[in-house]
Coordinates of N, CA and C in Angstrom, one line a residue:
M1 N -77.2 -3.7 41.5 CA -77.8 -5.1 41.3 C -76.8 -6.1 41.8
L2 N -75.5 -5.9 41.6 CA -74.5 -6.8 42.1 C -74.5 -6.8 43.7
S3 N -74.7 -5.7 44.3 CA -74.7 -5.6 45.7 C -76.0 -6.4 46.3
A4 N -77.1 -6.2 45.6 CA -78.3 -6.9 46.0 C -78.1 -8.4 45.9
L5 N -77.5 -8.8 44.8 CA -77.3 -10.3 44.6 C -76.3 -10.8 45.7
V6 N -75.4 -10.0 46.1 CA -74.4 -10.4 47.2 C -75.2 -10.6 48.5
V7 N -76.1 -9.7 48.8 CA -76.8 -9.7 50.1 C -77.8 -10.9 50.0
I8 N -78.5 -11.1 48.9 CA -79.4 -12.2 48.8 C -78.7 -13.6 48.9
A9 N -77.5 -13.7 48.2 CA -76.8 -14.9 48.2 C -76.2 -15.2 49.6
F10 N -75.8 -14.2 50.3 CA -75.2 -14.4 51.6 C -76.3 -14.9 52.6
C11 N -77.5 -14.2 52.5 CA -78.6 -14.6 53.4 C -79.1 -16.0 53.1
W12 N -79.1 -16.3 51.8 CA -79.6 -17.7 51.4 C -78.6 -18.7 52.0
A13 N -77.3 -18.5 51.8 CA -76.3 -19.4 52.3 C -76.3 -19.5 53.8
A14 N -76.7 -18.4 54.5 CA -76.6 -18.4 55.9 C -77.9 -19.0 56.6
F15 N -79.0 -18.8 56.0 CA -80.3 -19.1 56.7 C -81.2 -20.1 56.0
A16 N -80.9 -20.5 54.7 CA -81.8 -21.3 54.0 C -81.9 -22.7 54.7
R17 N -80.8 -23.2 55.1 CA -80.8 -24.6 55.8 C -80.0 -24.5 57.1
P18 N -80.5 -23.8 58.1 CA -79.8 -23.6 59.4 C -79.6 -24.9 60.1
S19 N -78.4 -25.0 60.7 CA -78.1 -26.2 61.6 C -78.1 -25.7 63.0
I20 N -78.2 -26.7 63.9 CA -78.2 -26.4 65.4 C -76.8 -25.8 65.8
V21 N -75.7 -26.3 65.2 CA -74.4 -25.7 65.5 C -74.0 -24.9 64.3
P22 N -74.1 -23.5 64.3 CA -73.8 -22.7 63.2 C -72.4 -22.8 62.7
R23 N -72.2 -22.9 61.4 CA -70.8 -22.9 60.8 C -70.8 -22.1 59.6
G24 N -69.7 -21.6 59.2 CA -69.5 -20.9 57.9 C -70.4 -19.7 57.8
P25 N -71.1 -19.6 56.7 CA -72.0 -18.4 56.5 C -73.0 -18.3 57.5
Q26 N -73.6 -19.4 58.0 CA -74.6 -19.3 59.1 C -74.1 -18.6 60.3
R27 N -72.8 -19.0 60.7 CA -72.2 -18.4 61.9 C -72.1 -16.8 61.7
I28 N -71.6 -16.5 60.5 CA -71.4 -15.0 60.3 C -72.7 -14.3 60.2
G29 N -73.7 -15.0 59.6 CA -75.0 -14.4 59.5 C -75.7 -14.2 60.8
E30 N -75.5 -15.2 61.7 CA -76.1 -15.1 63.0 C -75.4 -14.0 63.9
L31 N -74.1 -13.9 63.7 CA -73.4 -12.8 64.4 C -73.9 -11.5 63.9
A32 N -74.1 -11.3 62.6 CA -74.5 -10.0 62.1 C -76.0 -9.7 62.6
Y33 N -76.8 -10.8 62.6 CA -78.2 -10.6 63.0 C -78.3 -10.2 64.5
H34 N -77.5 -10.9 65.3 CA -77.5 -10.6 66.7 C -77.0 -9.2 67.0
F35 N -76.0 -8.8 66.2 CA -75.4 -7.4 66.3 C -76.5 -6.4 66.1
V36 N -77.2 -6.5 65.0 CA -78.3 -5.6 64.6 C -79.4 -5.6 65.6
R37 N -79.8 -6.8 66.1 CA -80.9 -7.0 67.0 C -80.5 -6.3 68.4
D38 N -79.3 -6.6 68.9 CA -78.9 -6.2 70.2 C -78.4 -4.8 70.3
H39 N -77.9 -4.3 69.3 CA -77.3 -3.0 69.3 C -78.0 -1.9 68.5
V40 N -79.0 -2.3 67.8 CA -79.8 -1.4 67.0 C -81.3 -1.5 67.3
A41 N -81.9 -2.7 67.0 CA -83.3 -2.8 67.1 C -83.8 -2.7 68.6
R42 N -83.3 -3.5 69.5 CA -83.8 -3.5 70.8 C -83.6 -2.2 71.6
P43 N -82.4 -1.5 71.5 CA -82.3 -0.3 72.2 C -83.3 0.8 71.7
A44 N -83.6 0.8 70.3 CA -84.5 1.8 69.8 C -85.9 1.4 69.8
L45 N -86.3 0.1 69.6 CA -87.6 -0.3 69.5 C -88.2 -1.1 70.6
G46 N -87.3 -1.6 71.5 CA -87.8 -2.3 72.7 C -88.5 -3.6 72.3
E47 N -89.8 -3.7 72.8 CA -90.5 -5.0 72.5 C -91.0 -5.1 71.1
D48 N -90.9 -4.0 70.3 CA -91.2 -4.1 68.9 C -90.1 -4.5 68.0
A49 N -88.9 -4.8 68.6 CA -87.7 -5.0 67.8 C -87.8 -6.1 66.8
D50 N -88.3 -7.3 67.3 CA -88.3 -8.5 66.4 C -89.2 -8.3 65.2
R51 N -90.3 -7.5 65.3 CA -91.2 -7.2 64.2 C -90.5 -6.5 63.1
W52 N -89.5 -5.7 63.4 CA -88.8 -4.8 62.4 C -87.5 -5.3 62.0
M53 N -87.0 -6.5 62.5 CA -85.7 -7.0 62.2 C -85.5 -7.3 60.7
G54 N -86.6 -7.7 60.1 CA -86.4 -8.0 58.6 C -86.0 -6.7 57.9
L55 N -86.6 -5.6 58.2 CA -86.3 -4.4 57.5 C -84.9 -3.9 57.9
L56 N -84.6 -3.9 59.2 CA -83.4 -3.3 59.7 C -82.2 -4.1 59.3
F57 N -82.3 -5.5 59.3 CA -81.2 -6.3 58.9 C -80.9 -6.2 57.4
S58 N -82.0 -6.1 56.6 CA -81.8 -5.9 55.2 C -81.1 -4.5 54.9
V59 N -81.5 -3.5 55.6 CA -80.9 -2.2 55.4 C -79.4 -2.2 55.8
F60 N -79.1 -2.8 56.9 CA -77.7 -2.9 57.4 C -76.9 -3.6 56.4
L61 N -77.3 -4.8 55.9 CA -76.5 -5.6 55.0 C -76.3 -4.9 53.7
T62 N -77.4 -4.2 53.2 CA -77.3 -3.6 51.9 C -76.4 -2.4 52.0
V63 N -76.5 -1.5 53.0 CA -75.6 -0.4 53.1 C -74.2 -0.8 53.3
L64 N -74.0 -1.8 54.1 CA -72.6 -2.3 54.4 C -72.0 -2.8 53.1
V65 N -72.7 -3.6 52.3 CA -72.1 -4.1 51.0 C -71.9 -2.9 50.1
W66 N -72.9 -2.0 50.0 CA -72.7 -0.8 49.2 C -71.4 -0.1 49.6
N67 N -71.1 0.1 50.9 CA -69.9 0.8 51.4 C -68.7 0.0 51.0
L68 N -68.7 -1.3 51.2 CA -67.5 -2.2 51.0 C -67.1 -2.3 49.6
M69 N -68.0 -1.9 48.7 CA -67.6 -1.9 47.3 C -66.5 -0.9 47.0
G70 N -66.3 0.0 48.0 CA -65.2 1.0 47.8 C -63.8 0.4 48.0
V71 N -63.7 -0.8 48.5 CA -62.4 -1.5 48.7 C -62.3 -2.8 48.0
V72 N -63.3 -3.1 47.2 CA -63.3 -4.3 46.4 C -62.4 -4.1 45.1
P73 N -61.4 -4.9 44.9 CA -60.5 -4.7 43.7 C -61.3 -4.7 42.4
L74 N -61.0 -3.8 41.5 CA -61.6 -3.7 40.2 C -62.9 -2.9 40.2
V75 N -63.5 -2.8 41.4 CA -64.7 -2.0 41.6 C -64.3 -0.6 42.2
Q76 N -63.9 -0.7 43.5 CA -63.2 0.4 44.2 C -64.0 1.7 44.1
F77 N -65.3 1.6 44.3 CA -66.2 2.8 44.4 C -67.4 2.4 45.2
P78 N -67.5 3.1 46.4 CA -68.6 2.8 47.3 C -69.9 3.3 46.6
V79 N -70.9 2.4 46.6 CA -72.2 2.8 46.0 C -72.8 4.0 46.7
T80 N -72.7 4.0 48.0 CA -73.3 5.1 48.7 C -72.6 6.5 48.5
A81 N -71.5 6.5 47.7 CA -70.9 7.8 47.3 C -71.6 8.4 46.2
R82 N -72.6 7.7 45.7 CA -73.6 8.4 44.8 C -74.9 8.6 45.6
I83 N -75.2 9.8 45.8 CA -76.2 10.2 46.8 C -77.6 9.7 46.6
S84 N -77.9 9.3 45.3 CA -79.2 8.8 45.1 C -79.5 7.5 45.8
F85 N -78.5 6.6 46.0 CA -78.7 5.3 46.6 C -79.1 5.4 48.1
P86 N -78.3 6.1 48.9 CA -78.8 6.2 50.3 C -80.0 7.1 50.4
L87 N -80.2 8.0 49.5 CA -81.4 8.8 49.5 C -82.7 8.0 49.4
V88 N -82.7 7.0 48.5 CA -83.9 6.2 48.2 C -84.2 5.4 49.5
I89 N -83.3 4.8 50.2 CA -83.6 4.1 51.4 C -84.0 5.1 52.5
A90 N -83.4 6.2 52.6 CA -83.8 7.2 53.6 C -85.2 7.7 53.4
V91 N -85.6 7.9 52.2 CA -86.9 8.4 51.9 C -87.9 7.3 52.2
G92 N -87.6 6.0 52.0 CA -88.4 4.9 52.3 C -88.7 4.8 53.8
I93 N -87.6 5.0 54.6 CA -87.7 5.0 56.1 C -88.5 6.2 56.5
Y94 N -88.3 7.3 55.9 CA -89.1 8.6 56.2 C -90.6 8.3 56.0
A95 N -90.9 7.7 54.9 CA -92.3 7.4 54.6 C -92.9 6.5 55.7
I96 N -92.2 5.5 56.1 CA -92.6 4.5 57.1 C -92.8 5.3 58.4
K97 N -91.9 6.1 58.7 CA -92.1 6.9 60.0 C -93.4 7.7 60.0
L98 N -93.6 8.4 58.9 CA -94.8 9.3 58.9 C -96.1 8.4 58.9
Y99 N -96.1 7.3 58.1 CA -97.2 6.4 58.1 C -97.5 5.8 59.5
L100 N -96.5 5.4 60.2 CA -96.7 4.8 61.5 C -97.2 5.9 62.5
G101 N -96.6 7.1 62.4 CA -97.0 8.2 63.3 C -98.5 8.5 63.1
V102 N -98.9 8.7 61.9 CA -100.3 9.0 61.6 C -101.3 7.8 62.0
R103 N -100.8 6.6 61.6 CA -101.7 5.5 61.9 C -101.9 5.2 63.4
H104 N -100.8 5.4 64.2 CA -100.9 5.1 65.6 C -101.4 6.2 66.5
H105 N -101.2 7.4 66.0 CA -101.5 8.6 66.8 C -102.5 9.6 66.2
G106 N -102.7 9.4 64.9 CA -103.5 10.4 64.2 C -102.7 11.6 63.8
V107 N -103.2 12.4 62.9 CA -102.4 13.6 62.4 C -102.2 14.5 63.6
R108 N -103.3 14.8 64.3 CA -103.2 15.8 65.4 C -102.4 15.3 66.5
G109 N -102.6 14.0 66.9 CA -101.8 13.5 68.0 C -100.4 13.3 67.7
Y110 N -100.0 13.0 66.5 CA -98.6 12.9 66.1 C -97.9 14.2 66.1
L111 N -98.6 15.3 65.6 CA -98.0 16.6 65.6 C -97.9 17.1 67.0
R112 N -98.9 16.9 67.8 CA -98.8 17.3 69.2 C -97.7 16.6 70.0
G113 N -97.5 15.3 69.7 CA -96.4 14.6 70.3 C -95.0 15.2 69.9
I114 N -95.0 15.7 68.7 CA -93.7 16.3 68.2 C -93.5 17.7 68.9
V115 N -94.5 18.5 68.9 CA -94.3 19.9 69.4 C -94.4 20.0 70.9
H116 N -95.2 19.2 71.6 CA -95.4 19.3 73.0 C -94.2 18.9 73.8
L117 N -93.7 19.8 74.6 CA -92.5 19.5 75.5 C -92.9 19.8 76.9
P118 N -93.1 18.8 77.8 CA -93.5 19.1 79.2 C -92.6 20.1 79.8
G119 N -93.2 21.0 80.5 CA -92.4 22.0 81.3 C -92.0 23.2 80.5
L120 N -92.2 23.2 79.2 CA -91.8 24.4 78.4 C -92.9 25.5 78.5
P121 N -92.5 26.7 78.8 CA -93.4 27.8 78.9 C -94.1 28.1 77.5
R122 N -95.4 28.5 77.6 CA -96.1 28.7 76.3 C -95.5 29.7 75.4
W123 N -94.9 30.8 76.0 CA -94.3 31.8 75.1 C -93.1 31.3 74.3
A124 N -92.5 30.2 74.8 CA -91.3 29.6 74.1 C -91.7 28.7 72.9
Y125 N -93.0 28.3 72.8 CA -93.4 27.5 71.7 C -93.3 28.2 70.3
G126 N -93.4 29.5 70.3 CA -93.2 30.2 69.0 C -91.8 30.0 68.4
L127 N -90.8 29.8 69.3 CA -89.5 29.6 68.8 C -89.2 28.1 68.7
Y128 N -89.7 27.3 69.6 CA -89.4 25.9 69.7 C -90.1 25.1 68.6
A129 N -91.4 25.4 68.4 CA -92.2 24.6 67.5 C -91.7 24.6 66.0
P130 N -91.3 25.7 65.4 CA -90.8 25.7 64.1 C -89.5 24.9 64.0
L131 N -88.7 25.0 65.0 CA -87.4 24.3 65.0 C -87.6 22.8 65.1
I132 N -88.4 22.3 66.0 CA -88.6 20.9 66.1 C -89.4 20.3 64.9
L133 N -90.3 21.0 64.3 CA -91.0 20.6 63.1 C -90.0 20.5 62.0
A134 N -89.1 21.4 61.8 CA -88.1 21.4 60.8 C -87.2 20.2 61.0
E135 N -86.8 19.9 62.3 CA -86.0 18.8 62.6 C -86.6 17.5 62.2
V136 N -87.9 17.3 62.5 CA -88.6 16.0 62.3 C -88.9 15.8 60.8
F137 N -89.3 16.9 60.1 CA -89.8 16.7 58.8 C -88.8 17.1 57.7
A138 N -87.7 17.7 58.0 CA -86.7 18.0 57.0 C -85.3 17.6 57.4
N139 N -84.8 18.1 58.5 CA -83.4 17.8 58.9 C -83.1 16.3 59.1
S140 N -84.1 15.6 59.7 CA -83.8 14.2 60.0 C -83.6 13.4 58.7
L141 N -84.4 13.7 57.7 CA -84.3 13.0 56.4 C -82.9 13.4 55.7
F142 N -82.6 14.7 55.8 CA -81.4 15.2 55.1 C -80.1 14.6 55.8
T143 N -80.1 14.6 57.1 CA -78.9 14.1 57.8 C -78.8 12.5 57.7
H144 N -79.9 11.9 57.5 CA -79.9 10.4 57.4 C -79.1 9.9 56.2
F145 N -79.3 10.5 55.1 CA -78.6 10.1 53.9 C -77.3 10.8 53.6
V146 N -77.2 12.1 54.0 CA -76.0 12.8 53.7 C -74.8 12.3 54.5
R147 N -75.1 11.9 55.8 CA -74.0 11.4 56.6 C -73.2 10.3 55.9
V148 N -73.9 9.3 55.5 CA -73.2 8.1 54.9 C -72.6 8.5 53.5
F149 N -73.3 9.3 52.8 CA -72.8 9.8 51.5 C -71.5 10.6 51.6
A150 N -71.5 11.5 52.5 CA -70.4 12.4 52.7 C -69.1 11.6 53.2
N151 N -69.3 10.7 54.1 CA -68.2 9.9 54.6 C -67.6 9.0 53.5
M152 N -68.5 8.3 52.7 CA -68.0 7.4 51.7 C -67.4 8.2 50.6
F153 N -68.0 9.3 50.2 CA -67.4 10.1 49.1 C -66.0 10.7 49.5
A154 N -65.9 11.2 50.8 CA -64.6 11.7 51.2 C -63.6 10.6 51.4
G155 N -64.0 9.4 51.9 CA -63.1 8.3 52.0 C -62.6 7.8 50.7
H156 N -63.4 7.8 49.7 CA -63.0 7.4 48.3 C -62.0 8.4 47.8
L157 N -62.2 9.7 48.0 CA -61.3 10.6 47.5 C -59.9 10.5 48.1
I158 N -59.9 10.2 49.4 CA -58.6 10.1 50.1 C -57.8 8.9 49.6
L159 N -58.5 7.8 49.4 CA -57.9 6.6 48.9 C -57.4 6.8 47.5
A160 N -58.2 7.4 46.7 CA -57.8 7.7 45.3 C -56.6 8.6 45.2
F161 N -56.6 9.6 46.1 CA -55.4 10.5 46.2 C -54.1 9.8 46.5
F162 N -54.1 9.0 47.6 CA -52.8 8.4 48.0 C -52.4 7.3 47.0
S163 N -53.4 6.6 46.5 CA -53.0 5.5 45.5 C -52.5 6.2 44.2
S164 N -53.1 7.3 43.8 CA -52.6 8.0 42.6 C -51.2 8.6 42.8
V165 N -50.9 9.1 43.9 CA -49.6 9.7 44.2 C -48.6 8.5 44.2
G166 N -48.9 7.4 44.8 CA -48.0 6.3 44.8 C -47.7 5.8 43.4
F167 N -48.7 5.6 42.6 CA -48.6 5.2 41.2 C -47.7 6.2 40.4
W168 N -48.0 7.4 40.6 CA -47.2 8.5 39.9 C -45.7 8.4 40.2
F169 N -45.4 8.4 41.4 CA -44.0 8.5 41.8 C -43.2 7.2 41.6
L170 N -43.9 6.1 41.6 CA -43.3 4.8 41.5 C -43.2 4.4 40.0
F171 N -44.1 4.8 39.2 CA -44.1 4.3 37.8 C -43.9 5.4 36.8
E172 N -44.3 6.7 37.1 CA -44.3 7.7 36.1 C -43.0 8.6 36.3
R173 N -42.7 9.0 37.5 CA -41.6 9.9 37.8 C -40.7 9.2 38.9
L174 N -40.0 8.1 38.4 CA -39.2 7.4 39.4 C -37.8 8.1 39.6
T175 N -37.7 8.7 40.7 CA -36.5 9.4 41.2 C -36.2 8.9 42.6
P176 N -34.9 9.2 43.1 CA -34.7 8.8 44.5 C -35.7 9.4 45.5
L177 N -36.0 10.7 45.3 CA -36.9 11.3 46.2 C -38.3 10.9 45.9
G178 N -38.6 10.7 44.6 CA -40.0 10.3 44.2 C -40.3 8.9 44.7
S179 N -39.3 8.0 44.6 CA -39.5 6.6 45.1 C -39.9 6.6 46.6
G180 N -39.2 7.4 47.3 CA -39.6 7.5 48.8 C -41.0 8.0 49.0
L181 N -41.4 9.0 48.2 CA -42.7 9.6 48.4 C -43.7 8.5 47.9
G182 N -43.4 7.8 46.8 CA -44.2 6.7 46.3 C -44.5 5.6 47.3
V183 N -43.4 5.2 48.0 CA -43.5 4.1 49.0 C -44.4 4.7 50.2
L184 N -44.2 5.9 50.6 CA -45.0 6.5 51.7 C -46.4 6.6 51.3
A185 N -46.7 7.0 50.0 CA -48.1 7.0 49.6 C -48.8 5.7 49.6
V186 N -48.0 4.6 49.1 CA -48.6 3.3 49.1 C -48.9 2.8 50.6
A187 N -47.9 3.1 51.5 CA -48.2 2.8 52.9 C -49.4 3.5 53.4
M188 N -49.5 4.8 53.1 CA -50.7 5.5 53.6 C -52.0 4.9 52.9
T189 N -51.9 4.5 51.7 CA -53.1 3.9 51.1 C -53.5 2.6 51.8
V190 N -52.5 1.8 52.2 CA -52.9 0.6 53.0 C -53.5 1.0 54.4
V191 N -52.9 1.9 55.0 CA -53.4 2.3 56.3 C -54.8 2.9 56.2
M192 N -55.0 3.8 55.2 CA -56.3 4.5 55.1 C -57.3 3.5 54.6
T193 N -56.9 2.5 53.8 CA -57.9 1.4 53.4 C -58.4 0.7 54.7
A194 N -57.5 0.3 55.6 CA -58.0 -0.3 56.8 C -58.9 0.6 57.6
F195 N -58.6 1.8 57.7 CA -59.4 2.8 58.4 C -60.7 3.0 57.7
E196 N -60.7 3.0 56.4 CA -61.9 3.1 55.6 C -62.9 2.0 55.8
I197 N -62.4 0.8 55.9 CA -63.2 -0.4 56.2 C -63.9 -0.2 57.5
F198 N -63.2 0.3 58.5 CA -63.9 0.5 59.8 C -65.0 1.6 59.7
I199 N -64.7 2.6 58.9 CA -65.7 3.7 58.7 C -66.9 3.2 57.9
Q200 N -66.6 2.3 57.0 CA -67.7 1.7 56.2 C -68.7 0.9 57.1
F201 N -68.1 0.1 58.0 CA -68.9 -0.6 58.9 C -69.7 0.3 59.9
L202 N -69.0 1.3 60.4 CA -69.6 2.3 61.3 C -70.7 3.0 60.7
Q203 N -70.6 3.5 59.4 CA -71.6 4.2 58.8 C -72.8 3.4 58.5
A204 N -72.6 2.1 58.1 CA -73.8 1.2 58.0 C -74.5 1.0 59.3
F205 N -73.8 0.9 60.4 CA -74.4 0.8 61.7 C -75.2 2.0 62.1
L206 N -74.6 3.2 61.8 CA -75.3 4.5 62.2 C -76.5 4.7 61.3
F207 N -76.4 4.3 60.0 CA -77.5 4.5 59.1 C -78.7 3.6 59.6
T208 N -78.4 2.4 60.0 CA -79.4 1.5 60.4 C -80.0 1.9 61.8
L209 N -79.1 2.4 62.6 CA -79.6 2.9 64.0 C -80.5 4.1 63.8
L210 N -80.2 5.0 62.9 CA -81.2 6.1 62.7 C -82.5 5.6 62.1
A211 N -82.4 4.6 61.2 CA -83.6 4.0 60.7 C -84.5 3.5 61.8
A212 N -83.9 2.7 62.7 CA -84.6 2.2 63.9 C -85.2 3.3 64.7
I213 N -84.5 4.3 65.0 CA -84.9 5.5 65.8 C -86.1 6.1 65.1
F214 N -86.1 6.3 63.8 CA -87.2 6.9 63.1 C -88.4 6.1 63.1
V215 N -88.3 4.7 62.9 CA -89.4 3.8 63.0 C -90.0 3.9 64.4
A216 N -89.1 3.9 65.4 CA -89.6 4.0 66.8 C -90.4 5.3 67.1
S217 N -89.9 6.4 66.4 CA -90.6 7.7 66.6 C -92.0 7.7 66.1
G218 N -92.2 6.9 65.0 CA -93.5 6.8 64.4 C -94.4 5.9 65.3
L219 N -93.8 4.8 65.8 CA -94.6 3.9 66.6 C -95.0 4.5 68.0
H220 N -94.1 5.1 68.6 CA -94.2 5.5 70.0 C -94.4 7.1 70.1
G221 N -94.3 7.8 69.1 CA -94.4 9.2 69.2 C -93.0 9.8 69.4
E222 N -92.8 11.1 69.0 CA -91.5 11.7 69.0 C -90.9 11.8 70.4
H223 N -91.8 12.0 71.4 CA -91.3 12.2 72.8 C -91.7 10.9 73.6

C-alpha cells in the first residue's frame, strides 16, 4: 500500500499540473515516461505503443518502487522478494496476452501463429510444437515473475549478510582483527548497495520489457 501511494503521489505531483518547461517532479516524470516509451513500448509494440503506455508506465514505476524498498532505511526489504507480488502482475499480463491473442486472431489462428514456423519440416513439428506451446503458456509466465523475485531476494540476502558481519565485528566482537573485518564488511555493504540499486532499476526495466513483448505477442501473434 505504501508503494502504491508513493507511485500515485509521484505521478500526481509530476503530471497533475504540467508546465511548458518541466521542473522538479514533472521533469523526472517525463524522463521516466520517455524512457519507458522509447526503450520499452515502441521497440516492442511499434505503432500501438502509446495505447499501452498507461499500463507499461504503471508497471515500471510500481515494480521499481517495490524494488527500491530494499534500500530504504527502516524498511530495507524489497517487496518483489515476496514472490506473490510480482506473480500477481505477471498473471495479469499473461491474461491480457491470451485475451488479445484470442480476440485478434481467434483460438485457432492464435495457436497456429504460435506453432507454425515457416520452413520447418512437418516431421519436426512433433518435437517443436510441444516445446513452443510450453514456452508460450507456461515458461513465459514463470520466467516473468521469477527473474525479478530471484534477483531481489538474492540481493537482499547479500546486503543482509555484509551488514550483519559489519555490525557483529564492530559492536559485538571488537578485536583488532575483527575491527578490520567489520570495516571491510561495511565497505562491501556500501558497494553492494550501490550495485543493488542498479540491479533494482534493471529488473524493473526487464520486467516491463517482457510485459510489452507479451502484449505485443497477443496483438500481433507470436511470430
